[in-house]
Amino acid sequence: MRSLTNDQKIYQTLRLAVAMCFIGHGCFGIITKQIWCNYFGVFGIGKEMAYTLMPYVGIVDILMGVSMLVYPTRAIAAWLVVWGLATASMRPLSGEPFAEFIERAGNYGAPFALLLVQGGWFPLGKKQWLARMDDNVSINAETLAKVITWLRLFAFLLLIGHGWLNLIQKQGLLNQYHALGFGDPAKTAQFVGLFEVLAALTVLIRPFKNILLVFIIWKISSELFYPKYEMFEWIERGGSYGVLLALWLAVKKAPAGYILWPFKHTSHLRAS
């Protein structure tokens, strides 16, 4: 990783993040996670059929994730943006809080940012969509500005979404805090929720490099404490880590003193 340029680190970070997200998500299909029945139910699919279909959905997810490690293409990344949005949407559509959708901004944000790093969504020929992505990518000033803007938005959403879930005291989070030995899980959730909302606003308004590092460490470590399927949950949140880490790398590339608010594209960013 040390031999890579900063641009290549941004690209490789997002690539790994996308792979982690969909491999982790696919594992839940293989083990037939019960809550998935609710999401199949949005389409009128009963529990018996849902359990039959889950492993197939999981296998496809894992294959898509592995493909981003072995032979990343724009076509797969674009599909994962659509699929990430669709699966995140199933949560509020099945009756869960809307915060569950925005908290998963990393799922669709990481592949979206990866496409931006590779040149964006402009019309491409079939061969370009199916060709291997450029591992020796070089991000110009205009593209970097777009990448920073979108990463900030996705980072804001995933942080404020998780903070929101804490503030409304999602039962799963309360269970985590109880398992970790906190005497008053509700108060802990309120404290964590306030911290994450403030973190989200900080990222949106002015993402300082050193503060971003704190948020990266917080996100990576705080996702380790699920009472069940810990490793799968942690891997699936790869999109969240990737968005934050890629944003940190992108901000590092910006010139000293560069004002990152308000959102705007600028030619004053270094193109190397």
PDB file of C-alpha atoms in Angstrom:
ATOM      1  CA  MET A   1       0.000   0.000   0.000  1.00  0.00           C
ATOM      2  CA  ARG A   2       2.946   2.332   0.653  1.00  0.00           C
ATOM      3  CA  SER A   3       4.057   2.084  -2.959  1.00  0.00           C
ATOM      4  CA  LEU A   4       0.684   3.284  -4.230  1.00  0.00           C
ATOM      5  CA  THR A   5      -0.033   6.887  -5.124  1.00  0.00           C
ATOM      6  CA  ASN A   6      -2.717   8.710  -3.135  1.00  0.00           C
ATOM      7  CA  ASP A   7      -5.100   8.348  -6.092  1.00  0.00           C
ATOM      8  CA  GLN A   8      -4.507   4.608  -6.209  1.00  0.00           C
ATOM      9  CA  LYS A   9      -5.102   4.353  -2.460  1.00  0.00           C
ATOM     10  CA  ILE A  10      -8.497   6.041  -2.873  1.00  0.00           C
ATOM     11  CA  TYR A  11      -9.366   3.627  -5.675  1.00  0.00           C
ATOM     12  CA  GLN A  12      -8.164   0.503  -3.851  1.00  0.00           C
ATOM     13  CA  THR A  13      -9.911   1.565  -0.635  1.00  0.00           C
ATOM     14  CA  LEU A  14     -13.251   1.920  -2.418  1.00  0.00           C
ATOM     15  CA  ARG A  15     -12.716  -1.292  -4.344  1.00  0.00           C
ATOM     16  CA  LEU A  16     -12.070  -3.270  -1.136  1.00  0.00           C
ATOM     17  CA  ALA A  17     -14.991  -1.539   0.586  1.00  0.00           C
ATOM     18  CA  VAL A  18     -17.405  -2.577  -2.151  1.00  0.00           C
ATOM     19  CA  ALA A  19     -16.136  -6.165  -2.049  1.00  0.00           C
ATOM     20  CA  MET A  20     -16.485  -6.356   1.739  1.00  0.00           C
ATOM     21  CA  CYS A  21     -19.988  -4.931   1.708  1.00  0.00           C
ATOM     22  CA  PHE A  22     -21.425  -7.391  -0.777  1.00  0.00           C
ATOM     23  CA  ILE A  23     -19.491 -10.441   0.414  1.00  0.00           C
ATOM     24  CA  GLY A  24     -20.728  -9.747   3.953  1.00  0.00           C
ATOM     25  CA  HIS A  25     -24.268  -9.153   2.718  1.00  0.00           C
ATOM     26  CA  GLY A  26     -24.160 -12.352   0.708  1.00  0.00           C
ATOM     27  CA  CYS A  27     -23.111 -14.361   3.762  1.00  0.00           C
ATOM     28  CA  PHE A  28     -26.388 -13.405   5.429  1.00  0.00           C
ATOM     29  CA  GLY A  29     -28.223 -14.907   2.487  1.00  0.00           C
ATOM     30  CA  ILE A  30     -26.250 -18.140   2.801  1.00  0.00           C
ATOM     31  CA  ILE A  31     -27.049 -18.455   6.515  1.00  0.00           C
ATOM     32  CA  THR A  32     -30.681 -17.408   5.830  1.00  0.00           C
ATOM     33  CA  LYS A  33     -30.934 -14.472   8.196  1.00  0.00           C
ATOM     34  CA  GLN A  34     -34.484 -14.422   9.527  1.00  0.00           C
ATOM     35  CA  ILE A  35     -35.126 -10.700   9.119  1.00  0.00           C
ATOM     36  CA  TRP A  36     -34.674 -11.057   5.353  1.00  0.00           C
ATOM     37  CA  CYS A  37     -38.131 -12.653   5.301  1.00  0.00           C
ATOM     38  CA  ASN A  38     -39.560  -9.168   5.954  1.00  0.00           C
ATOM     39  CA  TYR A  39     -37.821  -7.808   2.863  1.00  0.00           C
ATOM     40  CA  PHE A  40     -39.044 -10.616   0.628  1.00  0.00           C
ATOM     41  CA  GLY A  41     -42.472  -9.963   2.111  1.00  0.00           C
ATOM     42  CA  VAL A  42     -42.472  -6.498   0.519  1.00  0.00           C
ATOM     43  CA  PHE A  43     -42.925  -8.349  -2.793  1.00  0.00           C
ATOM     44  CA  GLY A  44     -45.518 -10.734  -1.421  1.00  0.00           C
ATOM     45  CA  ILE A  45     -43.070 -13.623  -1.055  1.00  0.00           C
ATOM     46  CA  GLY A  46     -43.868 -15.911   1.879  1.00  0.00           C
ATOM     47  CA  LYS A  47     -41.386 -17.201   4.444  1.00  0.00           C
ATOM     48  CA  GLU A  48     -40.967 -20.663   2.944  1.00  0.00           C
ATOM     49  CA  MET A  49     -40.081 -19.298  -0.494  1.00  0.00           C
ATOM     50  CA  ALA A  50     -37.947 -16.558   1.087  1.00  0.00           C
ATOM     51  CA  TYR A  51     -35.780 -19.130   2.870  1.00  0.00           C
ATOM     52  CA  THR A  52     -35.444 -21.028  -0.420  1.00  0.00           C
ATOM     53  CA  LEU A  53     -34.348 -17.914  -2.338  1.00  0.00           C
ATOM     54  CA  MET A  54     -31.986 -16.421   0.275  1.00  0.00           C
ATOM     55  CA  PRO A  55     -28.966 -18.650  -0.486  1.00  0.00           C
ATOM     56  CA  TYR A  56     -29.210 -17.888  -4.214  1.00  0.00           C
ATOM     57  CA  VAL A  57     -29.328 -14.148  -3.563  1.00  0.00           C
ATOM     58  CA  GLY A  58     -26.415 -14.573  -1.173  1.00  0.00           C
ATOM     59  CA  ILE A  59     -24.320 -16.472  -3.719  1.00  0.00           C
ATOM     60  CA  VAL A  60     -24.871 -13.761  -6.348  1.00  0.00           C
ATOM     61  CA  ASP A  61     -23.887 -11.057  -3.838  1.00  0.00           C
ATOM     62  CA  ILE A  62     -20.707 -12.923  -2.910  1.00  0.00           C
ATOM     63  CA  LEU A  63     -19.774 -13.465  -6.549  1.00  0.00           C
ATOM     64  CA  MET A  64     -20.303  -9.760  -7.287  1.00  0.00           C
ATOM     65  CA  GLY A  65     -18.142  -8.846  -4.313  1.00  0.00           C
ATOM     66  CA  VAL A  66     -15.386 -11.284  -5.266  1.00  0.00           C
ATOM     67  CA  SER A  67     -15.424  -9.972  -8.835  1.00  0.00           C
ATOM     68  CA  MET A  68     -14.473  -6.525  -7.501  1.00  0.00           C
ATOM     69  CA  LEU A  69     -11.356  -8.092  -5.993  1.00  0.00           C
ATOM     70  CA  VAL A  70     -10.426 -10.235  -8.991  1.00  0.00           C
ATOM     71  CA  TYR A  71     -11.596  -8.293 -12.052  1.00  0.00           C
ATOM     72  CA  PRO A  72     -13.364  -5.017 -11.169  1.00  0.00           C
ATOM     73  CA  THR A  73     -15.572  -3.556 -13.909  1.00  0.00           C
ATOM     74  CA  ARG A  74     -17.759  -0.486 -14.217  1.00  0.00           C
ATOM     75  CA  ALA A  75     -20.750  -2.666 -15.063  1.00  0.00           C
ATOM     76  CA  ILE A  76     -20.584  -4.568 -11.762  1.00  0.00           C
ATOM     77  CA  ALA A  77     -19.968  -1.374  -9.777  1.00  0.00           C
ATOM     78  CA  ALA A  78     -23.011   0.261 -11.405  1.00  0.00           C
ATOM     79  CA  TRP A  79     -25.129  -2.783 -10.646  1.00  0.00           C
ATOM     80  CA  LEU A  80     -24.011  -2.682  -7.020  1.00  0.00           C
ATOM     81  CA  VAL A  81     -25.096   0.960  -6.737  1.00  0.00           C
ATOM     82  CA  VAL A  82     -28.584  -0.054  -7.898  1.00  0.00           C
ATOM     83  CA  TRP A  83     -28.634  -3.196  -5.759  1.00  0.00           C
ATOM     84  CA  GLY A  84     -27.320  -1.330  -2.718  1.00  0.00           C
ATOM     85  CA  LEU A  85     -30.075   1.259  -3.050  1.00  0.00           C
ATOM     86  CA  ALA A  86     -32.701  -1.441  -3.553  1.00  0.00           C
ATOM     87  CA  THR A  87     -31.709  -3.560  -0.553  1.00  0.00           C
ATOM     88  CA  ALA A  88     -31.406  -0.514   1.701  1.00  0.00           C
ATOM     89  CA  SER A  89     -34.857   0.620   0.548  1.00  0.00           C
ATOM     90  CA  MET A  90     -36.376  -2.681   1.629  1.00  0.00           C
ATOM     91  CA  ARG A  91     -35.898  -1.710   5.262  1.00  0.00           C
ATOM     92  CA  PRO A  92     -38.245   1.298   5.444  1.00  0.00           C
ATOM     93  CA  LEU A  93     -40.577  -0.396   2.955  1.00  0.00           C
ATOM     94  CA  SER A  94     -40.888  -3.325   5.358  1.00  0.00           C
ATOM     95  CA  GLY A  95     -41.737  -1.034   8.275  1.00  0.00           C
ATOM     96  CA  GLU A  96     -38.312  -0.210   9.715  1.00  0.00           C
ATOM     97  CA  PRO A  97     -37.317   3.430  10.412  1.00  0.00           C
ATOM     98  CA  PHE A  98     -36.136   5.491   7.426  1.00  0.00           C
ATOM     99  CA  ALA A  99     -32.859   5.920   9.305  1.00  0.00           C
ATOM    100  CA  GLU A 100     -32.052   2.311   8.341  1.00  0.00           C
ATOM    101  CA  PHE A 101     -31.949   3.396   4.696  1.00  0.00           C
ATOM    102  CA  ILE A 102     -29.690   6.401   5.083  1.00  0.00           C
ATOM    103  CA  GLU A 103     -27.451   4.604   7.613  1.00  0.00           C
ATOM    104  CA  ARG A 104     -26.536   2.226   4.791  1.00  0.00           C
ATOM    105  CA  ALA A 105     -25.282   5.007   2.530  1.00  0.00           C
ATOM    106  CA  GLY A 106     -21.926   3.246   2.385  1.00  0.00           C
ATOM    107  CA  ASN A 107     -23.526   0.282   0.591  1.00  0.00           C
ATOM    108  CA  TYR A 108     -24.459   2.348  -2.446  1.00  0.00           C
ATOM    109  CA  GLY A 109     -22.066   5.240  -1.842  1.00  0.00           C
ATOM    110  CA  ALA A 110     -18.842   3.219  -2.101  1.00  0.00           C
ATOM    111  CA  PRO A 111     -19.554   1.789  -5.591  1.00  0.00           C
ATOM    112  CA  PHE A 112     -20.874   5.175  -6.732  1.00  0.00           C
ATOM    113  CA  ALA A 113     -17.656   6.902  -5.616  1.00  0.00           C
ATOM    114  CA  LEU A 114     -15.621   4.120  -7.236  1.00  0.00           C
ATOM    115  CA  LEU A 115     -17.270   4.902 -10.547  1.00  0.00           C
ATOM    116  CA  LEU A 116     -16.494   8.598 -10.097  1.00  0.00           C
ATOM    117  CA  VAL A 117     -12.829   7.783  -9.454  1.00  0.00           C
ATOM    118  CA  GLN A 118     -12.806   5.781 -12.681  1.00  0.00           C
ATOM    119  CA  GLY A 119     -14.152   8.679 -14.725  1.00  0.00           C
ATOM    120  CA  GLY A 120     -17.796   8.982 -13.800  1.00  0.00           C
ATOM    121  CA  TRP A 121     -21.115   7.927 -15.260  1.00  0.00           C
ATOM    122  CA  PHE A 122     -20.772   9.552 -18.659  1.00  0.00           C
ATOM    123  CA  PRO A 123     -21.916   7.412 -21.647  1.00  0.00           C
ATOM    124  CA  LEU A 124     -19.482   4.610 -22.344  1.00  0.00           C
ATOM    125  CA  GLY A 125     -19.308   1.891 -24.936  1.00  0.00           C
ATOM    126  CA  LYS A 126     -20.082  -1.722 -24.043  1.00  0.00           C
ATOM    127  CA  LYS A 127     -16.399  -2.644 -24.028  1.00  0.00           C
ATOM    128  CA  GLN A 128     -15.574   0.114 -21.534  1.00  0.00           C
ATOM    129  CA  TRP A 129     -18.311  -0.999 -19.147  1.00  0.00           C
ATOM    130  CA  LEU A 130     -17.034  -4.579 -19.209  1.00  0.00           C
ATOM    131  CA  ALA A 131     -13.304  -3.812 -19.294  1.00  0.00           C
ATOM    132  CA  ARG A 132     -11.185  -4.057 -16.172  1.00  0.00           C
ATOM    133  CA  MET A 133     -10.957  -0.828 -14.204  1.00  0.00           C
ATOM    134  CA  ASP A 134      -7.701   1.126 -14.378  1.00  0.00           C
ATOM    135  CA  ASP A 135      -5.557   0.168 -11.374  1.00  0.00           C
ATOM    136  CA  ASN A 136      -3.155   3.003 -12.219  1.00  0.00           C
ATOM    137  CA  VAL A 137      -5.882   5.617 -11.967  1.00  0.00           C
ATOM    138  CA  SER A 138      -4.971   9.303 -11.828  1.00  0.00           C
ATOM    139  CA  ILE A 139      -7.623  11.636 -10.424  1.00  0.00           C
ATOM    140  CA  ASN A 140      -7.692  15.109 -11.956  1.00  0.00           C
ATOM    141  CA  ALA A 141      -8.772  18.251 -10.117  1.00  0.00           C
ATOM    142  CA  GLU A 142     -12.357  18.292 -11.348  1.00  0.00           C
ATOM    143  CA  THR A 143     -12.916  14.622 -10.561  1.00  0.00           C
ATOM    144  CA  LEU A 144     -11.345  14.968  -7.121  1.00  0.00           C
ATOM    145  CA  ALA A 145     -13.714  17.799  -6.264  1.00  0.00           C
ATOM    146  CA  LYS A 146     -16.688  15.639  -7.258  1.00  0.00           C
ATOM    147  CA  VAL A 147     -15.353  12.676  -5.302  1.00  0.00           C
ATOM    148  CA  ILE A 148     -14.914  14.789  -2.149  1.00  0.00           C
ATOM    149  CA  THR A 149     -18.404  16.254  -2.501  1.00  0.00           C
ATOM    150  CA  TRP A 150     -20.127  12.887  -2.862  1.00  0.00           C
ATOM    151  CA  LEU A 151     -18.050  11.154  -0.206  1.00  0.00           C
ATOM    152  CA  ARG A 152     -18.926  13.914   2.246  1.00  0.00           C
ATOM    153  CA  LEU A 153     -22.597  13.425   1.511  1.00  0.00           C
ATOM    154  CA  PHE A 154     -22.436   9.649   1.914  1.00  0.00           C
ATOM    155  CA  ALA A 155     -20.352   9.965   5.105  1.00  0.00           C
ATOM    156  CA  PHE A 156     -22.872  12.453   6.500  1.00  0.00           C
ATOM    157  CA  LEU A 157     -25.757  10.100   5.756  1.00  0.00           C
ATOM    158  CA  LEU A 158     -24.216   6.974   7.246  1.00  0.00           C
ATOM    159  CA  LEU A 159     -23.159   8.779  10.423  1.00  0.00           C
ATOM    160  CA  ILE A 160     -26.390  10.673  10.976  1.00  0.00           C
ATOM    161  CA  GLY A 161     -28.419   7.569  10.139  1.00  0.00           C
ATOM    162  CA  HIS A 162     -26.666   5.526  12.824  1.00  0.00           C
ATOM    163  CA  GLY A 163     -26.915   8.429  15.247  1.00  0.00           C
ATOM    164  CA  TRP A 164     -30.637   8.667  14.538  1.00  0.00           C
ATOM    165  CA  LEU A 165     -31.082   4.947  15.301  1.00  0.00           C
ATOM    166  CA  ASN A 166     -29.344   5.501  18.624  1.00  0.00           C
ATOM    167  CA  LEU A 167     -31.503   8.503  19.479  1.00  0.00           C
ATOM    168  CA  ILE A 168     -34.693   6.544  18.813  1.00  0.00           C
ATOM    169  CA  GLN A 169     -33.175   3.688  20.861  1.00  0.00           C
ATOM    170  CA  LYS A 170     -33.167   0.867  18.345  1.00  0.00           C
ATOM    171  CA  GLN A 171     -33.514  -2.348  20.316  1.00  0.00           C
ATOM    172  CA  GLY A 172     -30.580  -4.028  18.604  1.00  0.00           C
ATOM    173  CA  LEU A 173     -28.264  -1.214  19.690  1.00  0.00           C
ATOM    174  CA  LEU A 174     -29.587  -1.290  23.256  1.00  0.00           C
ATOM    175  CA  ASN A 175     -28.843  -5.022  23.306  1.00  0.00           C
ATOM    176  CA  GLN A 176     -25.279  -4.291  22.209  1.00  0.00           C
ATOM    177  CA  TYR A 177     -24.724  -1.777  24.994  1.00  0.00           C
ATOM    178  CA  HIS A 178     -26.240  -4.118  27.550  1.00  0.00           C
ATOM    179  CA  ALA A 179     -23.974  -6.972  26.381  1.00  0.00           C
ATOM    180  CA  LEU A 180     -20.973  -4.651  26.697  1.00  0.00           C
ATOM    181  CA  GLY A 181     -21.837  -4.036  30.346  1.00  0.00           C
ATOM    182  CA  PHE A 182     -23.354  -0.543  30.240  1.00  0.00           C
ATOM    183  CA  GLY A 183     -25.708  -0.152  33.184  1.00  0.00           C
ATOM    184  CA  ASP A 184     -28.085   2.201  31.371  1.00  0.00           C
ATOM    185  CA  PRO A 185     -28.194   1.243  27.659  1.00  0.00           C
ATOM    186  CA  ALA A 186     -30.786   3.945  26.918  1.00  0.00           C
ATOM    187  CA  LYS A 187     -28.544   6.746  28.191  1.00  0.00           C
ATOM    188  CA  THR A 188     -25.591   5.237  26.353  1.00  0.00           C
ATOM    189  CA  ALA A 189     -27.605   5.238  23.133  1.00  0.00           C
ATOM    190  CA  GLN A 190     -28.499   8.903  23.633  1.00  0.00           C
ATOM    191  CA  PHE A 191     -24.860   9.831  24.193  1.00  0.00           C
ATOM    192  CA  VAL A 192     -23.645   7.825  21.189  1.00  0.00           C
ATOM    193  CA  GLY A 193     -26.453   9.200  19.029  1.00  0.00           C
ATOM    194  CA  LEU A 194     -25.571  12.790  19.866  1.00  0.00           C
ATOM    195  CA  PHE A 195     -21.892  12.136  19.166  1.00  0.00           C
ATOM    196  CA  GLU A 196     -22.661  10.602  15.754  1.00  0.00           C
ATOM    197  CA  VAL A 197     -25.033  13.395  14.755  1.00  0.00           C
ATOM    198  CA  LEU A 198     -22.331  15.944  15.600  1.00  0.00           C
ATOM    199  CA  ALA A 199     -19.799  13.836  13.676  1.00  0.00           C
ATOM    200  CA  ALA A 200     -22.103  13.828  10.663  1.00  0.00           C
ATOM    201  CA  LEU A 201     -22.500  17.604  10.744  1.00  0.00           C
ATOM    202  CA  THR A 202     -18.732  18.040  11.087  1.00  0.00           C
ATOM    203  CA  VAL A 203     -18.124  15.924   7.985  1.00  0.00           C
ATOM    204  CA  LEU A 204     -20.742  17.875   6.054  1.00  0.00           C
ATOM    205  CA  ILE A 205     -19.514  21.322   7.073  1.00  0.00           C
ATOM    206  CA  ARG A 206     -15.749  20.895   7.245  1.00  0.00           C
ATOM    207  CA  PRO A 207     -14.095  17.455   7.170  1.00  0.00           C
ATOM    208  CA  PHE A 208     -10.774  18.103   8.895  1.00  0.00           C
ATOM    209  CA  LYS A 209      -8.235  15.318   8.319  1.00  0.00           C
ATOM    210  CA  ASN A 210      -7.445  14.658  11.979  1.00  0.00           C
ATOM    211  CA  ILE A 211     -11.108  14.607  12.997  1.00  0.00           C
ATOM    212  CA  LEU A 212     -11.907  12.250  10.127  1.00  0.00           C
ATOM    213  CA  LEU A 213      -9.345   9.820  11.524  1.00  0.00           C
ATOM    214  CA  VAL A 214     -11.232   9.785  14.820  1.00  0.00           C
ATOM    215  CA  PHE A 215     -14.496   9.020  13.026  1.00  0.00           C
ATOM    216  CA  ILE A 216     -12.845   6.259  10.966  1.00  0.00           C
ATOM    217  CA  ILE A 217     -11.479   4.564  14.092  1.00  0.00           C
ATOM    218  CA  TRP A 218     -14.839   4.994  15.836  1.00  0.00           C
ATOM    219  CA  LYS A 219     -16.793   3.433  12.976  1.00  0.00           C
ATOM    220  CA  ILE A 220     -14.441   0.495  12.462  1.00  0.00           C
ATOM    221  CA  SER A 221     -14.286  -0.328  16.177  1.00  0.00           C
ATOM    222  CA  SER A 222     -17.939   0.315  17.075  1.00  0.00           C
ATOM    223  CA  GLU A 223     -19.153  -2.151  14.435  1.00  0.00           C
ATOM    224  CA  LEU A 224     -17.326  -5.008  16.199  1.00  0.00           C
ATOM    225  CA  PHE A 225     -19.871  -5.450  18.965  1.00  0.00           C
ATOM    226  CA  TYR A 226     -22.911  -7.072  17.387  1.00  0.00           C
ATOM    227  CA  PRO A 227     -24.204  -9.793  19.742  1.00  0.00           C
ATOM    228  CA  LYS A 228     -24.726 -12.195  16.818  1.00  0.00           C
ATOM    229  CA  TYR A 229     -22.916 -12.745  13.495  1.00  0.00           C
ATOM    230  CA  GLU A 230     -20.241 -10.261  14.618  1.00  0.00           C
ATOM    231  CA  MET A 231     -17.770 -10.908  11.781  1.00  0.00           C
ATOM    232  CA  PHE A 232     -20.405 -10.929   9.027  1.00  0.00           C
ATOM    233  CA  GLU A 233     -21.879  -7.664  10.331  1.00  0.00           C
ATOM    234  CA  TRP A 234     -18.433  -6.069  10.494  1.00  0.00           C
ATOM    235  CA  ILE A 235     -17.519  -7.153   6.958  1.00  0.00           C
ATOM    236  CA  GLU A 236     -20.849  -5.985   5.550  1.00  0.00           C
ATOM    237  CA  ARG A 237     -20.199  -2.480   6.907  1.00  0.00           C
ATOM    238  CA  GLY A 238     -17.104  -2.244   4.697  1.00  0.00           C
ATOM    239  CA  GLY A 239     -18.836   0.367   2.568  1.00  0.00           C
ATOM    240  CA  SER A 240     -19.065   2.674   5.588  1.00  0.00           C
ATOM    241  CA  TYR A 241     -15.382   2.314   6.456  1.00  0.00           C
ATOM    242  CA  GLY A 242     -14.413   2.738   2.829  1.00  0.00           C
ATOM    243  CA  VAL A 243     -16.390   5.943   2.354  1.00  0.00           C
ATOM    244  CA  LEU A 244     -14.810   7.527   5.434  1.00  0.00           C
ATOM    245  CA  LEU A 245     -11.278   6.340   4.653  1.00  0.00           C
ATOM    246  CA  ALA A 246     -11.514   7.366   0.998  1.00  0.00           C
ATOM    247  CA  LEU A 247     -12.766  10.792   2.092  1.00  0.00           C
ATOM    248  CA  TRP A 248      -9.766  11.138   4.419  1.00  0.00           C
ATOM    249  CA  LEU A 249      -7.399  10.264   1.573  1.00  0.00           C
ATOM    250  CA  ALA A 250      -9.163  12.674  -0.787  1.00  0.00           C
ATOM    251  CA  VAL A 251      -9.061  15.519   1.746  1.00  0.00           C
ATOM    252  CA  LYS A 252      -5.335  14.856   2.228  1.00  0.00           C
ATOM    253  CA  LYS A 253      -4.903  15.515  -1.481  1.00  0.00           C
ATOM    254  CA  ALA A 254      -6.529  18.944  -1.217  1.00  0.00           C
ATOM    255  CA  PRO A 255      -4.157  21.933  -0.838  1.00  0.00           C
ATOM    256  CA  ALA A 256      -3.496  23.294   2.653  1.00  0.00           C
ATOM    257  CA  GLY A 257      -6.065  25.901   3.597  1.00  0.00           C
ATOM    258  CA  TYR A 258      -8.509  24.790   0.926  1.00  0.00           C
ATOM    259  CA  ILE A 259     -12.033  25.641   2.096  1.00  0.00           C
ATOM    260  CA  LEU A 260     -14.244  22.600   1.557  1.00  0.00           C
ATOM    261  CA  TRP A 261     -17.483  24.442   2.289  1.00  0.00           C
ATOM    262  CA  PRO A 262     -19.672  25.304   0.500  1.00  0.00           C
ATOM    263  CA  PHE A 263     -19.781  22.378  -1.927  1.00  0.00           C
ATOM    264  CA  LYS A 264     -18.320  23.467  -5.221  1.00  0.00           C
ATOM    265  CA  HIS A 265     -16.000  22.178  -7.861  1.00  0.00           C
ATOM    266  CA  THR A 266     -12.703  23.992  -8.101  1.00  0.00           C
ATOM    267  CA  SER A 267      -9.593  23.896 -10.234  1.00  0.00           C
ATOM    268  CA  HIS A 268      -7.387  24.749  -7.227  1.00  0.00           C
ATOM    269  CA  LEU A 269      -7.110  21.126  -6.154  1.00  0.00           C
ATOM    270  CA  ARG A 270      -3.883  19.348  -6.970  1.00  0.00           C
ATOM    271  CA  ALA A 271      -4.343  17.060  -9.921  1.00  0.00           C
ATOM    272  CA  SER A 272      -1.542  14.680  -8.994  1.00  0.00           C
TER     273      SER A 272
END
